[in-house]
Amino acid sequence: MRKLALSDEILLTVDKPARYIGNEVNAVIKNRDDVDVRFCMCFPDVYEIGMSHLGIQILYDMLNSDEHIWCERVYSPWPDLDKIMREKQIPLFGLESQDPIKDFDFLGITIQYEMCYTNILQVIDLSQIPLRAKDRTWEHPIVIGGGPCVSNPEPLAAFFDLFYMGEGETEMLPLVELYRECRKNGDFREDFLIKAAQIPGIYVPSLYKTTYHEDGTIASFEPIYEGVPSTVKKQVVMDISDTYYPKAPVVPFIKATQDRVTLEIQRGCIRGCRFCQAGMLYRPTRERNVEYLKKQAVEMMKNTGHEELSLSSLSSSDYSGLQELLTFLIDACNERAINISLPSLRIDAFSLDVMSKVQDVRRSSLTFAPEAGSQRLRDVINKGLTEEVILKGAGEAFEGGWNKVKLYFMLGLPTETEEDMKGIAHLAEAIAKRYYEIPKDRRNGKCQITISTSFFVPKPFTPFQWATMHRPEEYINRAKIVKNEIRSQLNQKSMKYNWHEADVTVLEGILARGDRRIGDVIEKVYQKGAVFDAWNEYFDMDTWMETFSELNLDPDFYTMRERSVEEILPWDFIDVGVSKKFLIREWERAKNETITPNCREKCSGCGAGVFGGGICIENKG
């Protein structure tokens, strides 16, 4: 009988004890004696957030499909349990077996968001594993990281044995097989790491060294052993209709952030927005077969009991089989009384017609993401969305009975002017005006427009990776300009405005584009008690700034300068398919306010053609 790692006495004292007991519907339980490799998959945030992540569900299903591997899950303990575990020296444990993670072979951590970096150290530390990879032996698990943030792994390099670049379905099983062989043959741990570095997509930080110029920029980055590759190439699954996907995903005991069946219809995006890291990292765009998706949807609905199904994609409207798929899903979901969620849709006549069939129009809101307030700035960021299109979509929605609109923008984008900022208020006013052009007897109450602005963060492998940022007070000043302009509009009572935290934005920018020296800051801040930095109630910018000062590192070096295209960037050794030459060209086109057509209209020669598939029409990169 499975024994819980936490006593009833402890469970009764913490918030939401169901986060820690495991044994959920569709959780995989195996006999310890029947497996060779124990793998624990971690999402370094609270259970409700982590259980919503599709990537872990996919890898969990894939690894457990091998009879020799048992993959379990772990999430960051909430601060109440964290305190108890430290006081009582209780090691962090896997949910399925309740065994200590320190006894596993692998600890795999998905890194989705920079503000979770201190939580990564929390998980390693509570597992009673040495924080730094150099201090580990075969007595400790191999700590491996993956996810979008490993597009620049350098700030976390000291804490990971390995990083996996790209999609885990390709080389994760060969990596586990290599581990099995090395343990069987009695190889040293370092021998395993050197051999692992030969597997495509695997980056072993300890096998590389960095030197710096006097001005703090990188002078060189190179392997320290002969035969270790100087470039690590992203791994991509080209046929995503013939790969691993969970038919019976684990169902959480408590309500997760996204408590639903998730149906991933495609990977990648054709749009080429210059601020969007995902749009560059996940190229080329690859679609799943419609018939495959129909079968997958039915299986997952049957095996989970979820009451909602959501389509997952960076731009669902660009999926070529959308109409056929939605026609099927509407019927299938109605039979089972399941709601359909349709994120990432462009607001056009077809989308509105579909949404009217699956949503309660009177209660739901529509989402537009113009990102910038003026057409000039939308051209700079290559948004490919005109005010005419936005107003046409809003008008059709209002005529169809909607009266709630959410608008998402960014402040601090490259070349932004005060006129661009005020344009946010003017666009919202134009949308409200369009609503009140409808005869009063045909309106659905008052118009409600929610305007949200985040602050721009330049990310690796985007054309804006060289751009400068601003200090927190400058971001706040820009938000105030928008707020004051909204107050001057005729329909201001129809508008609500909110903005993201400026301090968090600046730190996110530092961590996103930092080098190995940032690792010392992360470790020291964690030792001071920082954890759950992604949560407002726990984030403390003063602790971070104090630590930068103590370590004689200038945070402005990472944010307050436009980087030269000649500079060696911390992530330049990674090949994601999209070439640096293309990114430089797009950076120049942005400065010239020049639009680049989407991938279906015209190939822009980004380099993703080297993967030899998807919708990419290049013959070569």
mmCIF file of N, CA and C in Angstrom, residues 182-245:
data_model
loop_
_atom_site.group_PDB
_atom_site.id
_atom_site.type_symbol
_atom_site.label_atom_id
_atom_site.label_comp_id
_atom_site.label_asym_id
_atom_site.label_seq_id
_atom_site.Cartn_x
_atom_site.Cartn_y
_atom_site.Cartn_z
ATOM 1 N N CYS A 182 25.200 3.759 -19.445
ATOM 2 C CA CYS A 182 26.348 4.263 -18.676
ATOM 3 C C CYS A 182 26.341 3.738 -17.242
ATOM 4 N N ARG A 183 25.170 3.652 -16.625
ATOM 5 C CA ARG A 183 25.091 3.115 -15.262
ATOM 6 C C ARG A 183 25.419 1.623 -15.255
ATOM 7 N N LYS A 184 24.943 0.923 -16.269
ATOM 8 C CA LYS A 184 25.213 -0.515 -16.373
ATOM 9 C C LYS A 184 26.701 -0.786 -16.572
ATOM 10 N N ASN A 185 27.357 0.093 -17.355
ATOM 11 C CA ASN A 185 28.785 -0.099 -17.655
ATOM 12 C C ASN A 185 29.704 0.457 -16.581
ATOM 13 N N GLY A 186 29.160 1.110 -15.571
ATOM 14 C CA GLY A 186 29.980 1.664 -14.499
ATOM 15 C C GLY A 186 30.731 2.919 -14.893
ATOM 16 N N ASP A 187 30.227 3.673 -15.876
ATOM 17 C CA ASP A 187 30.878 4.909 -16.315
ATOM 18 C C ASP A 187 30.834 5.968 -15.215
ATOM 19 N N PHE A 188 31.806 6.871 -15.253
ATOM 20 C CA PHE A 188 31.756 8.024 -14.360
ATOM 21 C C PHE A 188 30.648 8.970 -14.814
ATOM 22 N N ARG A 189 30.188 9.795 -13.881
ATOM 23 C CA ARG A 189 29.119 10.753 -14.196
ATOM 24 C C ARG A 189 29.555 11.707 -15.309
ATOM 25 N N GLU A 190 30.817 12.155 -15.247
ATOM 26 C CA GLU A 190 31.302 13.081 -16.270
ATOM 27 C C GLU A 190 31.358 12.404 -17.637
ATOM 28 N N ASP A 191 31.653 11.098 -17.670
ATOM 29 C CA ASP A 191 31.645 10.368 -18.934
ATOM 30 C C ASP A 191 30.241 10.390 -19.548
ATOM 31 N N PHE A 192 29.238 10.191 -18.695
ATOM 32 C CA PHE A 192 27.860 10.244 -19.189
ATOM 33 C C PHE A 192 27.553 11.624 -19.764
ATOM 34 N N LEU A 193 27.966 12.684 -19.089
ATOM 35 C CA LEU A 193 27.676 14.041 -19.552
ATOM 36 C C LEU A 193 28.349 14.326 -20.890
ATOM 37 N N ILE A 194 29.585 13.855 -21.055
ATOM 38 C CA ILE A 194 30.291 14.065 -22.316
ATOM 39 C C ILE A 194 29.597 13.306 -23.454
ATOM 40 N N LYS A 195 29.160 12.097 -23.171
ATOM 41 C CA LYS A 195 28.440 11.323 -24.188
ATOM 42 C C LYS A 195 27.078 11.948 -24.484
ATOM 43 N N ALA A 196 26.416 12.467 -23.447
ATOM 44 C CA ALA A 196 25.105 13.093 -23.633
ATOM 45 C C ALA A 196 25.201 14.309 -24.543
ATOM 46 N N ALA A 197 26.335 15.031 -24.461
ATOM 47 C CA ALA A 197 26.520 16.221 -25.289
ATOM 48 C C ALA A 197 26.584 15.888 -26.776
ATOM 49 N N GLN A 198 26.792 14.607 -27.112
ATOM 50 C CA GLN A 198 26.807 14.193 -28.514
ATOM 51 C C GLN A 198 25.400 13.967 -29.062
ATOM 52 N N ILE A 199 24.414 13.869 -28.178
ATOM 53 C CA ILE A 199 23.025 13.676 -28.616
ATOM 54 C C ILE A 199 22.487 15.012 -29.121
ATOM 55 N N PRO A 200 21.897 15.050 -30.308
ATOM 56 C CA PRO A 200 21.377 16.325 -30.831
ATOM 57 C C PRO A 200 20.416 16.996 -29.851
ATOM 58 N N GLY A 201 20.631 18.293 -29.653
ATOM 59 C CA GLY A 201 19.748 19.063 -28.787
ATOM 60 C C GLY A 201 20.152 19.114 -27.332
ATOM 61 N N ILE A 202 21.160 18.347 -26.935
ATOM 62 C CA ILE A 202 21.562 18.330 -25.527
ATOM 63 C C ILE A 202 22.728 19.292 -25.290
ATOM 64 N N TYR A 203 22.541 20.181 -24.337
ATOM 65 C CA TYR A 203 23.575 21.152 -23.957
ATOM 66 C C TYR A 203 24.002 20.868 -22.520
ATOM 67 N N VAL A 204 25.300 20.660 -22.331
ATOM 68 C CA VAL A 204 25.871 20.385 -21.015
ATOM 69 C C VAL A 204 26.718 21.594 -20.616
ATOM 70 N N PRO A 205 26.212 22.481 -19.766
ATOM 71 C CA PRO A 205 26.912 23.743 -19.469
ATOM 72 C C PRO A 205 28.327 23.558 -18.925
ATOM 73 N N SER A 206 28.551 22.494 -18.150
ATOM 74 C CA SER A 206 29.869 22.303 -17.532
ATOM 75 C C SER A 206 30.958 22.014 -18.555
ATOM 76 N N LEU A 207 30.570 21.717 -19.796
ATOM 77 C CA LEU A 207 31.549 21.391 -20.838
ATOM 78 C C LEU A 207 31.936 22.608 -21.678
ATOM 79 N N TYR A 208 31.516 23.800 -21.239
ATOM 80 C CA TYR A 208 31.787 25.034 -21.984
ATOM 81 C C TYR A 208 32.302 26.106 -21.030
ATOM 82 N N LYS A 209 33.065 27.040 -21.586
ATOM 83 C CA LYS A 209 33.554 28.156 -20.768
ATOM 84 C C LYS A 209 33.276 29.477 -21.478
ATOM 85 N N THR A 210 33.089 30.522 -20.670
ATOM 86 C CA THR A 210 32.821 31.866 -21.181
ATOM 87 C C THR A 210 33.905 32.813 -20.686
ATOM 88 N N THR A 211 34.395 33.681 -21.559
ATOM 89 C CA THR A 211 35.290 34.771 -21.140
ATOM 90 C C THR A 211 34.635 36.100 -21.504
ATOM 91 N N TYR A 212 35.078 37.164 -20.828
ATOM 92 C CA TYR A 212 34.429 38.466 -20.971
ATOM 93 C C TYR A 212 35.442 39.562 -21.302
ATOM 94 N N HIS A 213 34.985 40.554 -22.069
ATOM 95 C CA HIS A 213 35.776 41.767 -22.289
ATOM 96 C C HIS A 213 35.713 42.647 -21.039
ATOM 97 N N GLU A 214 36.557 43.659 -21.000
ATOM 98 C CA GLU A 214 36.559 44.583 -19.866
ATOM 99 C C GLU A 214 35.227 45.318 -19.712
ATOM 100 N N ASP A 215 34.503 45.526 -20.822
ATOM 101 C CA ASP A 215 33.230 46.245 -20.735
ATOM 102 C C ASP A 215 32.073 45.330 -20.322
ATOM 103 N N GLY A 216 32.362 44.058 -20.032
ATOM 104 C CA GLY A 216 31.340 43.141 -19.549
ATOM 105 C C GLY A 216 30.701 42.288 -20.628
ATOM 106 N N THR A 217 30.921 42.611 -21.891
ATOM 107 C CA THR A 217 30.353 41.803 -22.970
ATOM 108 C C THR A 217 31.160 40.517 -23.121
ATOM 109 N N ILE A 218 30.579 39.538 -23.787
ATOM 110 C CA ILE A 218 31.212 38.223 -23.921
ATOM 111 C C ILE A 218 32.322 38.284 -24.967
ATOM 112 N N ALA A 219 33.489 37.769 -24.584
ATOM 113 C CA ALA A 219 34.628 37.715 -25.504
ATOM 114 C C ALA A 219 34.660 36.390 -26.259
ATOM 115 N N SER A 220 34.317 35.306 -25.561
ATOM 116 C CA SER A 220 34.314 33.995 -26.216
ATOM 117 C C SER A 220 33.418 33.035 -25.454
ATOM 118 N N PHE A 221 32.899 32.055 -26.189
ATOM 119 C CA PHE A 221 32.127 30.965 -25.595
ATOM 120 C C PHE A 221 32.484 29.728 -26.392
ATOM 121 N N GLU A 222 33.059 28.722 -25.725
ATOM 122 C CA GLU A 222 33.537 27.562 -26.476
ATOM 123 C C GLU A 222 33.615 26.327 -25.597
ATOM 124 N N PRO A 223 33.584 25.129 -26.223
ATOM 125 C CA PRO A 223 33.706 23.879 -25.459
ATOM 126 C C PRO A 223 35.102 23.758 -24.846
ATOM 127 N N ILE A 224 35.165 23.038 -23.729
ATOM 128 C CA ILE A 224 36.469 22.832 -23.090
ATOM 129 C C ILE A 224 37.049 21.454 -23.405
ATOM 130 N N TYR A 225 36.258 20.624 -24.104
ATOM 131 C CA TYR A 225 36.734 19.300 -24.521
ATOM 132 C C TYR A 225 36.621 19.154 -26.030
ATOM 133 N N GLU A 226 37.575 18.474 -26.619
ATOM 134 C CA GLU A 226 37.527 18.199 -28.045
ATOM 135 C C GLU A 226 36.373 17.233 -28.325
ATOM 136 N N GLY A 227 35.641 17.482 -29.392
ATOM 137 C CA GLY A 227 34.533 16.614 -29.750
ATOM 138 C C GLY A 227 33.191 17.079 -29.227
ATOM 139 N N VAL A 228 33.204 18.006 -28.249
ATOM 140 C CA VAL A 228 31.942 18.573 -27.763
ATOM 141 C C VAL A 228 31.485 19.618 -28.785
ATOM 142 N N PRO A 229 30.255 19.560 -29.284
ATOM 143 C CA PRO A 229 29.834 20.472 -30.355
ATOM 144 C C PRO A 229 29.830 21.929 -29.922
ATOM 145 N N SER A 230 30.262 22.797 -30.814
ATOM 146 C CA SER A 230 30.277 24.233 -30.516
ATOM 147 C C SER A 230 28.890 24.850 -30.690
ATOM 148 N N THR A 231 28.010 24.161 -31.434
ATOM 149 C CA THR A 231 26.641 24.621 -31.653
ATOM 150 C C THR A 231 25.672 23.524 -31.243
ATOM 151 N N VAL A 232 24.621 23.911 -30.543
ATOM 152 C CA VAL A 232 23.591 22.947 -30.134
ATOM 153 C C VAL A 232 22.333 23.254 -30.944
ATOM 154 N N LYS A 233 21.830 22.255 -31.660
ATOM 155 C CA LYS A 233 20.711 22.478 -32.580
ATOM 156 C C LYS A 233 19.386 22.046 -31.971
ATOM 157 N N LYS A 234 18.413 22.927 -32.046
ATOM 158 C CA LYS A 234 17.060 22.650 -31.586
ATOM 159 C C LYS A 234 16.494 21.419 -32.279
ATOM 160 N N GLN A 235 15.776 20.595 -31.512
ATOM 161 C CA GLN A 235 15.146 19.400 -32.052
ATOM 162 C C GLN A 235 13.654 19.637 -32.278
ATOM 163 N N VAL A 236 13.149 19.166 -33.403
ATOM 164 C CA VAL A 236 11.780 19.451 -33.811
ATOM 165 C C VAL A 236 11.110 18.170 -34.284
ATOM 166 N N VAL A 237 9.850 17.972 -33.883
ATOM 167 C CA VAL A 237 9.027 16.882 -34.408
ATOM 168 C C VAL A 237 8.326 17.402 -35.653
ATOM 169 N N MET A 238 8.608 16.815 -36.794
ATOM 170 C CA MET A 238 8.019 17.334 -38.022
ATOM 171 C C MET A 238 6.616 16.777 -38.278
ATOM 172 N N ASP A 239 6.391 15.512 -37.990
ATOM 173 C CA ASP A 239 5.054 14.939 -38.185
ATOM 174 C C ASP A 239 4.356 14.877 -36.827
ATOM 175 N N ILE A 240 3.606 15.915 -36.493
ATOM 176 C CA ILE A 240 2.992 15.959 -35.170
ATOM 177 C C ILE A 240 1.638 15.241 -35.121
ATOM 178 N N SER A 241 1.298 14.555 -36.222
ATOM 179 C CA SER A 241 0.133 13.670 -36.197
ATOM 180 C C SER A 241 0.557 12.223 -35.977
ATOM 181 N N ASP A 242 1.854 12.011 -35.836
ATOM 182 C CA ASP A 242 2.382 10.665 -35.615
ATOM 183 C C ASP A 242 3.448 10.746 -34.530
ATOM 184 N N THR A 243 3.015 11.168 -33.357
ATOM 185 C CA THR A 243 3.938 11.301 -32.241
ATOM 186 C C THR A 243 3.140 11.118 -30.950
ATOM 187 N N TYR A 244 3.805 11.306 -29.829
ATOM 188 C CA TYR A 244 3.154 11.078 -28.536
ATOM 189 C C TYR A 244 2.164 12.198 -28.208
ATOM 190 N N TYR A 245 1.002 11.803 -27.695
ATOM 191 C CA TYR A 245 0.010 12.766 -27.205
ATOM 192 C C TYR A 245 -0.908 12.014 -26.245
#
